[in-house]
Amino acid sequence: MPWWVKTLVVLGIWGVMVFAGVVAYFAYDLPEISQVAQFQRRPAVTVLAADGSKLARFGDMRGETLEVSEISPDLVHAVLAVEDRRFYSHFGVDPIGIARAAWTDYRTGHMRQGASTITQQLARNLFLSPAKTMRRKVQEAMLALMLEHRYTKDQILGAYLNRVYLGSGTYGVDAAARTYFDKPATEVNLREAAIIAGLLKAPSKYSPSANNERAEQRMAVVLATMVDAGYITVEQAKAVVNQPAQPRANPAVEGDGRYFAAWVADQVNAFIGPNHGDLVVHTTYDAKMQRAATAHVAEILNGPGAAANVHQAAVVIMAPDGAVKAMVGGRDYDESQFNRATQALRQPGSSFKPFVYLAALEAGRTPDDLILDAPYKRGKWEPKNYEPGYMGEIPLRTALAHSVNTATIRLLESVGIDRAIAVARRLGITAPLRRDLSLALGTSEVTPLELTGAYTAIANGGRAVFPYGITEIRDADDSVLYQRKGSGAGYAIAAAEDANLVRMMMGVVQVGTGKSAQLADRPIAGKTGTTQDYRDAWFMGFTADYVTGVWLGNDDGDEMKRITGGTLPAKLWKAIMTDLEQGLPVRDLIPLQPAAVQDQAPDGPAVPPLPTVETVPLDGAPTAAATPDPGVPTVDTTGQVKPEAVQKEEDQDDDKDVPDQTPSNKPDPIGDLLNKLKKEE
C-alpha cells in the first residue's frame, strides 16, 4: 500500500474520531425528542367592561390543535412563503437557504438574514433556549435532523403551526385567528392569513390589535412573497391590497381602554394572590365615556396642543362612589405603556388649594371672611400672584376663585400646615406632602387618579372614596373569588363645610380662573392648576354625576407655551363632560345630607385669627419671582421654605386658541407594493 494511501486512511480515521468527538460534545445534553416539552403558559386574565363586553385579555392562550390539512391553505402557504418555502424538499437544514443568507450578509456587511428552517425553529421552541450562541445553533441543527428522521413533514409543520407565538399572548395559529379575527384558523381568508403570517417576524410590532396600519404594511410584504413563491397570482395580491383597510381587531380596546385594562389587571394578584388559573375580571369601565375622553384628548394634542408644545395628557373619569369609568393614560398606548393617570407624580399647582380652604372652613372660617392679598416675603422666598397688582383684603371665596397665591399662603400660615395635610390625607391623598408653606401652591407631587379621588369626596357630599375599577373576579369555573363590598371610607367632611367649599369652587368656574369649563345647561364646580414655567396644567371639576380630572404636560417636564389650567385643560374638561352629560337630568351640586351626618368640623387645634394687613405697599406691578441662591438649607417646621422648591402658580382666564398643526405626509408602503406587483406583471 503506497504511503500516501496510508496517510489518507490515518487522516480519515482521525477525522472521523474528531467529528465523533464534536458530535458527542454537542449531543451529550440534547433532550429526548420523543418527550415533547409541556406547554407552559401564564394564566389568562380576561377583563370585561361594566356592560359585560370584552375589554382586553392578558396572559397566554392556546387554540385547538389542528392537523395541517384542517388549517386554511392560504394560512399554510403564507407561513411557508415567509418562513421556509423549501420546507418539503430539505432534510431539516436548508443548505441553499444558508448559502443565500451568507451571501446577503456578505454583500450588506452585516447580519440581515437568518436561515433557520421551520424544523429548526420548532426544535428551538420545544427544547432549547433563545440564546444566540454557536452551541445552541449546532444543537438546533442536530435536533432538526432527528425530528426529520422520526416524524413526517406534515407532523413537523403541524406542531410548529400549533405552538408558534403570534403576539397578544396567543400560541398557535388557531388562537391567533380567534383573537384577531374572531374565527378559527380553518376559516381565515387570504388577507387574514397574510396578517397572521406577518406576525412571525415581530409579533408585538405587527399585531393588528396594537397597530393596524403596521399590520397592513406587513401583510403587503407577505403577499408579495407569496407571489414570488408561486402560491398566489399578482391579481390575487392586488385584490387583497386594494381592499379597504379593516378596522382594528379587538375593537373593545379601541380608544386606549388598554390603559384602564392594564391598571386593573395589575391589581388582580393583590385581591386573590399570585397562584391562580384563568380569570374573568368584571370592571367599572364604560366604553362610551372612554371613546369620548380619548377622542377629545386627541383633538387637543393634535390640534392646539401640538403648537403649544403639549405632548401628553391624562384623564380620569370617576363616579361619586369612586368607580373609575374611563381613563386616558397618555397620547398613545402603543408608543408608551406608562400610565400617566396612575403612575405619574406631578405637581398639582393651585388645584391643591381646595384642601387649604377646607382646612380653614373646618377651623371656623367662612367664605366671607377676609384675607390679605399683598406682597409676601419670608427670607429669600417671595412668591407672586399671576396677575399684576394686589387687591388688599378680599373674601376667601374671591381668593379661591381667582387663585390668589399670597392670600392662600397667609391662610395656610394661619390655619396650620399640619391641619391642611390632615385634610388632604382624609380625602385620599397618599403621596408625600411637603411640610412647608409652599404646600399652599401645590408643590407636592400627586397622581391624577388620587387627586380625582380626593375631589370626589368633595363632590359627593363629603364621603371619602377608594378609587376602584374591579367589581368582581371569577375563575374558569365561574366561581366568585372576589366581590367588591362597601362604599368607601365614610364621611370625611361635615355637611356644612362641604357645601360651603362646593359653592366656593362653583365661583371658580362662574367668575374665576375656570370660566372656560362652564357647561351651558348645568352647574359645575372645579379648580384650575398651573405649575412653575408652565410644566403642568390641570383642571379638576365635577357635576352632580361625574368627577373628571384633566392633566396636560410633557413627560420630561419641558415648558409648555403659556398653557394654564384655565385654557386647554378647562376646554378639554368641558368637551368631555358635554358628551358625558348629554341626556342626563340637571341636578343640584349640593344635595340634602343624611340626618346621621354630623354637621361639625373634625377636631383640630385652635386656630388664631386671620392675619391683619402688613405694612407693605399694595400698589404697583409685582416684580419677577426671586431667584433662589444655591446652597440654601432645607426648610424646618416653622414654615420657612427653601427657594429651589418655590412654586409660582400661574392660573389665568385665557380663552385664546392656538392654531392647529398641519399634519405631515407619510410614506405609502402599500403603493410601493402595487408598483412592485405591476413590474412583476
XYZ file of C-alpha atoms in Angstrom, residues 11-676:
666
model
C -6.159 11.156 8.479
C -9.608 9.806 7.684
C -9.684 7.788 10.899
C -8.580 10.804 12.896
C -11.137 12.955 11.084
C -13.923 10.546 11.948
C -12.797 10.478 15.568
C -12.652 14.282 15.766
C -16.062 14.573 14.136
C -17.485 11.978 16.519
C -15.986 13.855 19.447
C -17.510 17.147 18.288
C -20.886 15.488 17.805
C -20.651 13.870 21.235
C -19.693 17.214 22.791
C -22.775 18.961 21.432
C -25.086 15.963 21.803
C -24.368 14.843 25.358
C -27.084 17.100 26.845
C -29.559 17.009 23.977
C -33.143 16.383 25.153
C -35.079 13.295 24.167
C -37.286 14.358 21.285
C -39.815 11.614 21.926
C -40.804 13.502 25.078
C -42.331 16.663 23.676
C -41.920 19.612 26.037
C -45.000 20.525 28.040
C -46.614 23.809 27.081
C -46.194 26.265 29.946
C -48.351 29.365 29.847
C -49.341 32.259 32.012
C -52.949 32.155 33.241
C -55.274 34.146 31.007
C -56.969 37.166 32.600
C -59.989 38.406 30.651
C -61.116 41.934 31.526
C -64.780 42.811 30.965
C -66.406 46.231 30.791
C -69.312 47.192 33.043
C -71.799 46.015 30.393
C -70.146 42.586 30.158
C -68.396 43.168 26.833
C -64.781 42.063 26.469
C -62.266 44.843 27.048
C -58.921 43.032 26.952
C -57.147 39.790 27.730
C -53.779 39.240 29.366
C -51.747 36.067 29.733
C -51.387 33.205 27.250
C -53.948 31.378 25.160
C -53.889 28.285 23.001
C -56.493 27.403 20.416
C -57.449 23.982 19.141
C -54.721 21.611 17.964
C -55.249 21.215 14.223
C -53.837 18.985 11.516
C -52.171 20.748 8.595
C -54.956 19.548 6.333
C -57.524 21.294 8.578
C -55.846 24.713 8.553
C -56.757 27.219 5.846
C -54.482 26.533 2.825
C -53.903 30.288 2.465
C -52.513 30.381 6.001
C -50.252 27.366 5.454
C -48.929 28.828 2.196
C -48.380 32.269 3.749
C -46.290 30.768 6.566
C -44.251 28.624 4.173
C -43.643 31.600 1.875
C -42.196 33.865 4.561
C -40.505 31.264 6.758
C -39.390 28.220 4.744
C -40.545 27.864 1.137
C -38.317 24.770 0.599
C -39.716 23.051 3.696
C -40.965 19.987 1.820
C -37.674 19.497 -0.069
C -34.906 19.901 2.556
C -33.888 17.416 5.256
C -34.283 19.714 8.264
C -31.413 22.053 7.437
C -31.517 24.110 4.223
C -28.061 24.429 2.598
C -29.463 26.668 -0.155
C -31.027 28.971 2.394
C -27.803 29.089 4.395
C -25.796 29.989 1.285
C -28.300 32.681 0.283
C -28.287 34.241 3.760
C -24.494 34.162 3.939
C -24.195 35.859 0.548
C -26.742 38.548 1.514
C -24.951 39.212 4.798
C -21.607 39.428 2.962
C -22.944 41.950 0.445
C -24.585 44.181 3.052
C -21.734 43.947 5.539
C -23.910 42.965 8.482
C -26.315 40.251 9.601
C -29.628 40.782 7.823
C -30.985 37.315 7.121
C -31.291 34.091 9.048
C -31.502 30.616 7.577
C -33.347 28.602 10.201
C -35.877 26.210 8.749
C -39.282 25.603 10.272
C -37.902 22.327 11.650
C -35.034 24.181 13.323
C -37.415 26.777 14.750
C -39.607 24.023 16.150
C -36.583 22.325 17.720
C -35.546 25.620 19.322
C -39.072 26.412 20.564
C -39.547 22.929 22.024
C -36.193 22.105 23.530
C -33.682 24.988 23.535
C -33.230 28.481 24.880
C -33.300 31.504 22.557
C -29.661 32.350 23.370
C -27.706 33.229 20.211
C -24.660 31.001 20.702
C -22.784 28.626 18.426
C -23.610 25.707 20.730
C -27.335 26.425 20.501
C -27.193 26.707 16.694
C -25.366 23.378 16.350
C -27.750 21.636 18.717
C -30.679 23.191 16.862
C -29.452 21.675 13.591
C -28.857 18.264 15.201
C -32.340 18.213 16.736
C -33.828 19.252 13.383
C -32.190 16.235 11.720
C -33.513 13.973 14.459
C -37.045 15.386 14.126
C -36.982 14.942 10.352
C -35.863 11.342 10.800
C -38.611 10.472 13.262
C -41.627 12.492 12.089
C -43.325 13.291 8.782
C -43.209 16.744 7.233
C -46.891 17.379 7.998
C -46.403 16.362 11.620
C -43.499 18.794 11.987
C -45.335 21.636 10.242
C -48.466 20.959 12.289
C -46.521 21.048 15.557
C -44.963 24.365 14.512
C -48.263 25.980 13.497
C -49.961 24.866 16.710
C -47.236 26.188 19.032
C -45.600 29.252 17.480
C -46.046 32.547 19.364
C -48.116 35.112 17.429
C -48.447 38.057 19.813
C -51.051 39.202 22.360
C -50.425 36.089 24.440
C -51.516 33.719 21.651
C -49.731 30.470 20.854
C -50.640 28.734 17.620
C -52.475 29.885 14.508
C -55.898 28.926 15.827
C -55.535 31.075 18.951
C -54.272 33.953 16.799
C -57.169 33.657 14.350
C -59.701 33.648 17.186
C -58.027 36.563 18.979
C -57.510 38.843 15.989
C -60.414 37.861 13.717
C -62.877 36.023 15.972
C -62.823 32.897 13.807
C -60.923 29.573 13.815
C -57.801 29.029 11.711
C -59.815 26.755 9.437
C -61.818 29.747 8.128
C -59.325 32.615 7.656
C -59.181 34.211 4.213
C -56.113 35.289 2.247
C -55.937 38.740 3.811
C -56.192 37.396 7.351
C -53.711 34.621 6.574
C -51.150 37.170 5.367
C -51.600 39.253 8.526
C -51.133 36.213 10.800
C -48.059 35.049 8.868
C -46.665 38.574 9.089
C -46.657 38.304 12.878
C -43.874 35.704 12.755
C -41.280 38.410 12.058
C -42.150 40.527 15.113
C -45.401 39.631 16.944
C -45.620 42.773 19.079
C -44.682 45.174 16.288
C -47.108 43.836 13.688
C -50.025 42.886 15.937
C -53.300 44.127 14.359
C -54.725 44.786 17.815
C -51.809 47.102 18.591
C -51.057 48.820 15.273
C -53.419 48.116 12.408
C -51.502 50.283 9.926
C -48.248 48.442 10.568
C -50.026 45.075 10.308
C -51.422 46.067 6.907
C -47.973 47.074 5.674
C -46.501 43.767 6.759
C -49.438 41.960 5.120
C -48.454 43.532 1.806
C -44.916 42.198 2.144
C -46.232 38.696 2.855
C -48.491 38.832 -0.210
C -45.570 39.857 -2.408
C -43.562 36.937 -1.003
C -46.430 34.544 -1.737
C -46.492 35.804 -5.337
C -42.747 35.226 -5.628
C -43.108 31.713 -4.198
C -45.882 30.871 -6.661
C -48.683 30.360 -4.115
C -50.892 33.179 -5.433
C -51.094 35.323 -8.553
C -50.385 39.008 -8.939
C -54.090 39.615 -9.450
C -54.953 37.911 -6.168
C -52.393 40.010 -4.303
C -53.693 43.208 -5.904
C -57.260 42.335 -4.987
C -56.322 41.987 -1.319
C -54.115 45.078 -1.221
C -56.791 47.222 -2.871
C -59.405 46.268 -0.291
C -60.198 48.969 2.291
C -58.192 48.580 5.471
C -60.094 46.534 8.009
C -60.882 48.060 11.411
C -58.524 47.175 14.220
C -59.127 43.753 15.696
C -60.443 43.694 19.263
C -62.411 46.943 18.866
C -63.232 46.861 22.594
C -59.764 48.220 23.351
C -60.078 50.987 20.753
C -59.521 54.388 22.303
C -56.724 53.322 24.624
C -59.007 51.497 27.045
C -55.864 49.411 27.424
C -54.567 51.892 29.994
C -57.580 51.077 32.149
C -57.349 47.341 31.411
C -53.672 47.176 32.337
C -54.361 49.144 35.529
C -56.983 46.687 36.775
C -55.039 43.608 35.602
C -52.081 44.713 37.716
C -54.332 44.665 40.812
C -55.629 41.113 40.431
C -52.863 39.413 42.417
C -53.401 41.819 45.309
C -57.032 40.670 45.585
C -56.687 36.892 45.187
C -52.956 36.122 45.321
C -50.486 35.181 42.572
C -51.286 31.462 42.330
C -54.427 31.297 40.252
C -55.701 29.886 36.994
C -57.613 31.612 34.232
C -59.745 34.503 35.471
C -62.552 36.787 34.351
C -62.412 40.284 35.865
C -65.570 42.427 35.887
C -64.890 46.168 35.958
C -66.489 49.617 36.099
C -65.264 50.543 32.596
C -67.632 52.457 30.307
C -66.656 52.257 26.623
C -68.770 55.252 25.610
C -67.081 57.504 28.154
C -63.677 56.173 27.145
C -64.290 56.947 23.481
C -65.346 60.490 24.344
C -62.287 61.101 26.522
C -59.860 59.590 24.015
C -61.315 61.475 21.062
C -61.179 64.867 22.786
C -57.650 64.259 24.084
C -56.548 63.506 20.516
C -58.212 66.707 19.271
C -56.341 68.786 21.826
C -52.937 67.109 21.445
C -53.033 67.011 17.646
C -54.508 70.490 17.314
C -53.823 73.450 19.628
C -51.681 71.342 21.958
C -49.199 70.500 19.203
C -48.491 74.170 18.548
C -48.208 74.846 22.293
C -45.644 72.091 22.969
C -48.136 69.873 24.794
C -47.311 66.215 24.140
C -49.047 64.208 26.868
C -52.329 64.082 28.736
C -54.067 62.165 31.484
C -57.797 61.961 32.179
C -59.690 60.160 34.952
C -63.488 59.964 34.936
C -64.981 58.829 38.242
C -68.456 58.198 39.606
C -69.392 59.697 43.010
C -68.676 56.386 44.761
C -65.111 56.201 43.408
C -65.800 53.882 40.450
C -63.381 54.721 37.636
C -65.427 54.798 34.443
C -62.719 55.722 31.944
C -59.036 56.563 31.908
C -56.604 58.128 29.457
C -53.037 57.368 30.475
C -51.251 59.130 27.644
C -51.261 60.092 23.989
C -50.807 56.572 22.609
C -50.628 53.231 24.416
C -48.665 51.731 21.516
C -45.911 54.308 21.959
C -45.818 54.234 25.752
C -47.493 51.926 28.254
C -46.540 54.261 31.118
C -49.865 55.264 32.669
C -49.742 58.970 33.466
C -53.129 58.781 35.178
C -51.978 56.289 37.823
C -48.170 56.343 37.792
C -47.067 59.901 37.032
C -46.368 62.070 40.087
C -46.856 65.708 39.045
C -47.188 68.961 40.940
C -50.897 69.922 41.122
C -50.314 73.662 41.453
C -53.413 75.559 42.573
C -55.632 72.502 42.157
C -54.346 71.628 45.653
C -55.775 74.850 47.140
C -59.269 73.500 47.954
C -57.705 71.383 50.713
C -56.234 74.516 52.305
C -59.576 76.327 52.135
C -61.400 73.291 53.516
C -58.994 73.250 56.457
C -59.863 76.909 57.073
C -63.611 76.222 56.889
C -63.234 73.368 59.357
C -61.320 75.701 61.650
C -64.252 78.096 61.806
C -63.662 80.418 58.855
C -66.470 81.329 56.480
C -66.356 82.049 52.744
C -66.934 85.729 53.513
C -64.066 86.087 55.994
C -61.364 88.436 54.739
C -57.791 87.505 53.912
C -54.978 89.782 52.802
C -53.732 89.865 49.217
C -50.490 91.809 49.437
C -46.779 91.261 48.773
C -45.441 88.355 50.811
C -41.843 87.632 51.734
C -40.232 85.133 54.101
C -36.467 85.196 53.979
C -35.464 84.795 50.353
C -38.848 83.388 49.356
C -41.085 85.956 47.689
C -43.969 84.208 45.862
C -46.043 86.214 43.396
C -49.559 86.176 42.030
C -50.065 85.501 38.371
C -51.968 88.718 37.709
C -50.171 92.015 38.443
C -51.237 94.148 41.374
C -52.853 93.308 44.700
C -56.426 93.605 45.948
C -55.850 94.124 49.655
C -58.328 92.363 51.932
C -60.630 90.044 49.989
C -63.155 87.326 50.947
C -61.938 83.741 50.990
C -64.352 82.914 48.161
C -62.688 85.552 45.967
C -59.195 84.365 46.864
C -60.053 80.813 45.768
C -61.987 81.850 42.667
C -59.076 83.920 41.362
C -56.406 81.573 42.730
C -54.629 84.302 44.685
C -51.297 82.947 45.867
C -50.357 85.432 48.561
C -53.769 85.166 50.211
C -53.690 81.356 50.180
C -50.210 81.285 51.712
C -51.364 83.589 54.513
C -54.403 81.388 55.038
C -52.254 78.258 55.323
C -49.917 80.083 57.694
C -52.888 80.955 59.899
C -54.668 77.605 59.741
C -51.538 75.499 60.081
C -49.687 73.226 57.700
C -50.484 70.094 59.709
C -54.227 70.762 59.559
C -54.131 71.157 55.751
C -52.107 67.958 55.386
C -54.585 66.120 57.600
C -57.450 67.267 55.366
C -55.675 66.038 52.238
C -54.979 62.678 53.883
C -58.627 62.241 54.934
C -59.749 62.856 51.386
C -57.377 60.259 49.945
C -54.054 61.934 49.100
C -51.407 59.336 49.953
C -48.327 60.807 48.234
C -45.676 62.520 50.398
C -46.606 66.144 51.170
C -44.143 68.955 51.856
C -44.413 70.366 55.352
C -43.844 73.998 54.474
C -45.822 76.957 53.182
C -45.219 76.062 49.525
C -47.829 73.357 50.129
C -50.421 76.098 49.501
C -49.167 76.399 45.926
C -49.255 72.683 45.170
C -45.549 71.850 45.170
C -46.073 68.286 46.459
C -46.498 65.754 43.660
C -49.641 63.619 43.294
C -51.111 61.324 40.648
C -54.171 62.371 38.647
C -56.002 59.309 39.990
C -55.590 60.158 43.673
C -56.307 63.852 43.111
C -59.532 62.934 41.282
C -60.437 60.614 44.140
C -59.928 63.422 46.661
C -62.153 65.765 44.625
C -64.786 63.021 44.541
C -65.081 63.255 48.327
C -65.884 66.951 47.911
C -68.324 66.275 45.070
C -70.367 63.508 46.708
C -71.233 65.333 49.922
C -68.124 64.549 51.959
C -67.700 60.757 51.705
C -64.097 59.678 51.200
C -63.726 57.054 48.467
C -61.262 54.404 47.414
C -60.920 54.748 43.612
C -61.632 51.326 42.159
C -62.055 49.581 38.832
C -62.724 45.935 39.798
C -66.178 44.837 40.916
C -65.815 41.054 40.744
C -63.296 38.312 39.900
C -64.350 34.812 38.831
C -62.336 31.725 37.942
C -62.673 29.448 34.917
C -65.469 27.531 36.681
C -67.433 30.782 37.201
C -66.868 30.690 40.965
C -66.646 34.101 42.628
C -63.160 34.685 44.046
C -63.637 38.356 44.916
C -66.604 40.711 45.038
C -66.415 44.350 45.971
C -68.419 45.316 49.036
C -68.701 48.560 50.954
C -68.900 52.111 49.703
C -65.685 53.760 50.859
C -64.045 55.196 53.940
C -67.093 57.005 55.338
C -67.728 60.712 55.800
C -64.555 62.802 55.845
C -66.146 66.266 55.580
C -69.008 67.702 57.599
C -72.034 68.712 55.532
C -71.838 72.471 56.189
C -68.152 72.789 55.346
C -68.546 70.631 52.250
C -71.452 72.723 50.985
C -69.504 75.953 51.544
C -66.451 74.585 49.724
C -68.548 73.417 46.771
C -70.115 76.875 46.473
C -66.653 78.457 46.545
C -65.474 76.072 43.810
C -68.545 76.935 41.745
C -67.285 80.504 41.916
C -64.011 79.399 40.313
C -65.994 78.487 37.195
C -68.543 81.285 37.321
C -66.235 84.287 37.842
C -62.694 82.977 38.314
C -59.906 81.156 36.522
C -62.073 78.248 35.350
C -64.644 80.086 33.223
C -63.620 78.157 30.096
C -65.034 74.967 31.647
C -68.600 76.290 32.042
C -71.375 73.982 30.822
C -74.381 75.652 29.265
C -77.119 73.692 30.961
C -75.956 72.659 34.436
C -73.924 73.792 37.453
C -70.335 72.655 37.853
C -67.549 73.232 40.363
C -63.825 72.893 39.932
C -60.346 74.292 40.243
C -57.538 75.147 37.853
C -53.885 74.399 38.478
C -50.678 75.509 36.764
C -47.108 74.959 37.873
C -43.900 76.909 37.500
C -42.748 77.578 33.928
C -45.957 76.004 32.608
C -44.740 72.454 33.222
C -48.140 71.148 34.383
C -51.675 72.344 33.702
C -54.758 70.911 35.419
C -58.483 71.260 35.571
C -60.275 69.256 38.235
C -64.033 69.542 38.231
C -67.363 67.841 38.808
C -71.064 67.845 38.117
C -73.643 66.015 40.208
C -72.975 62.927 38.071
C -69.233 62.618 37.499
C -65.862 63.890 38.676
C -63.246 64.338 35.956
C -59.593 65.219 36.364
C -57.528 66.530 33.437
C -53.749 66.989 33.272
C -51.663 68.277 30.360
C -47.876 68.429 30.180
C -44.715 66.699 28.990
C -43.003 63.626 30.380
C -39.642 65.397 30.568
C -41.084 68.481 32.274
C -40.486 70.605 29.192
C -42.183 74.005 29.328
C -45.488 74.435 27.512
C -46.251 77.681 25.705
C -48.261 79.606 28.294
C -50.733 76.780 28.853
C -52.530 77.267 32.165
C -55.237 75.238 33.842
C -57.837 77.739 32.679
C -57.000 77.288 28.991
C -56.627 73.915 27.247
C -57.282 71.695 30.323
C -60.535 73.538 31.091
C -61.606 73.322 27.455
C -60.748 69.632 27.306
C -62.737 69.038 30.507
C -65.715 70.901 29.047
C -65.630 68.886 25.806
C -65.513 65.567 27.658
C -68.198 66.475 30.171
C -70.511 67.838 27.480
C -70.561 64.362 25.941
C -70.909 62.603 29.292
C -73.806 64.775 30.495
C -75.788 64.617 27.268
C -79.306 63.404 28.044
C -78.838 63.363 31.831
C -81.176 65.449 34.005
C -79.818 68.617 35.592
C -79.155 68.118 39.312
C -78.008 70.349 42.144
C -74.378 70.068 43.201
C -75.303 70.279 46.902
C -77.908 67.577 47.676
C -79.572 67.225 51.072
C -77.295 65.445 53.515
C -78.370 62.348 55.513
C -79.560 63.205 59.021
C -76.922 60.915 60.508
C -74.107 63.113 59.226
C -72.608 65.277 61.964
C -72.614 68.906 60.832
C -69.370 69.829 62.537
C -65.736 70.034 61.639
C -63.326 67.299 62.752
C -61.428 68.012 65.915
C -58.261 70.027 65.485
C -56.018 72.535 67.183
C -57.248 76.053 67.883
C -56.626 78.432 65.002
C -55.527 82.018 65.520
C -57.371 84.913 63.862
C -56.624 85.724 60.244
C -53.581 87.960 59.816
C -54.100 91.701 59.563
C -52.721 93.932 56.832
C -48.966 94.182 56.986
C -47.085 97.421 56.436
C -46.167 96.695 52.822
C -47.049 98.699 49.708
C -50.163 97.491 47.868
C -49.755 99.419 44.635
C -47.535 98.782 41.659
C -46.927 95.731 39.488
C -45.140 92.788 41.066
C -41.556 92.077 40.235
C -40.323 88.727 38.922
C -40.085 85.896 41.406
C -36.901 85.951 43.409
C -34.178 83.698 42.045
C -33.036 81.298 44.763
C -29.445 81.309 45.869
C -27.627 77.964 45.726
C -26.902 76.191 48.972
C -29.902 77.455 50.924
C -30.767 74.906 53.628
C -33.991 72.883 53.631
C -36.969 74.329 55.480
C -37.727 73.474 59.075
C -41.152 73.009 60.656
C -41.702 76.756 61.132
C -42.850 77.117 57.546
C -39.721 78.697 56.049
C -39.445 77.222 52.540
C -36.256 76.524 50.624
C -36.241 78.700 47.482
C -35.446 75.937 44.957
C -38.830 74.347 45.675
C -40.837 77.557 45.337
C -43.873 77.077 43.142
C -45.017 80.021 41.096
C -48.725 79.497 40.442
C -49.829 80.741 37.055
C -53.598 80.499 36.675
C -55.478 82.773 34.388
C -58.621 83.018 32.345
C -57.264 82.891 28.809
C -59.594 81.774 26.049
C -57.186 82.276 23.151
C -56.871 79.252 20.917
C -53.607 78.076 19.395
C -53.648 77.384 15.621
C -53.841 73.794 14.504
C -50.741 71.972 13.362
C -50.659 70.828 9.740
C -50.213 67.051 9.514
C -47.109 65.783 7.739
C -47.133 63.448 4.754
C -46.484 59.756 5.428
C -44.890 57.089 3.191
C -47.195 54.719 1.338
C -45.805 51.166 1.570
C -48.992 49.733 0.065
C -48.500 51.886 -3.000
C -44.903 50.747 -3.220
C -46.074 47.127 -3.229
C -48.543 47.811 -6.038
C -45.753 49.302 -8.144
C -43.659 46.206 -7.485
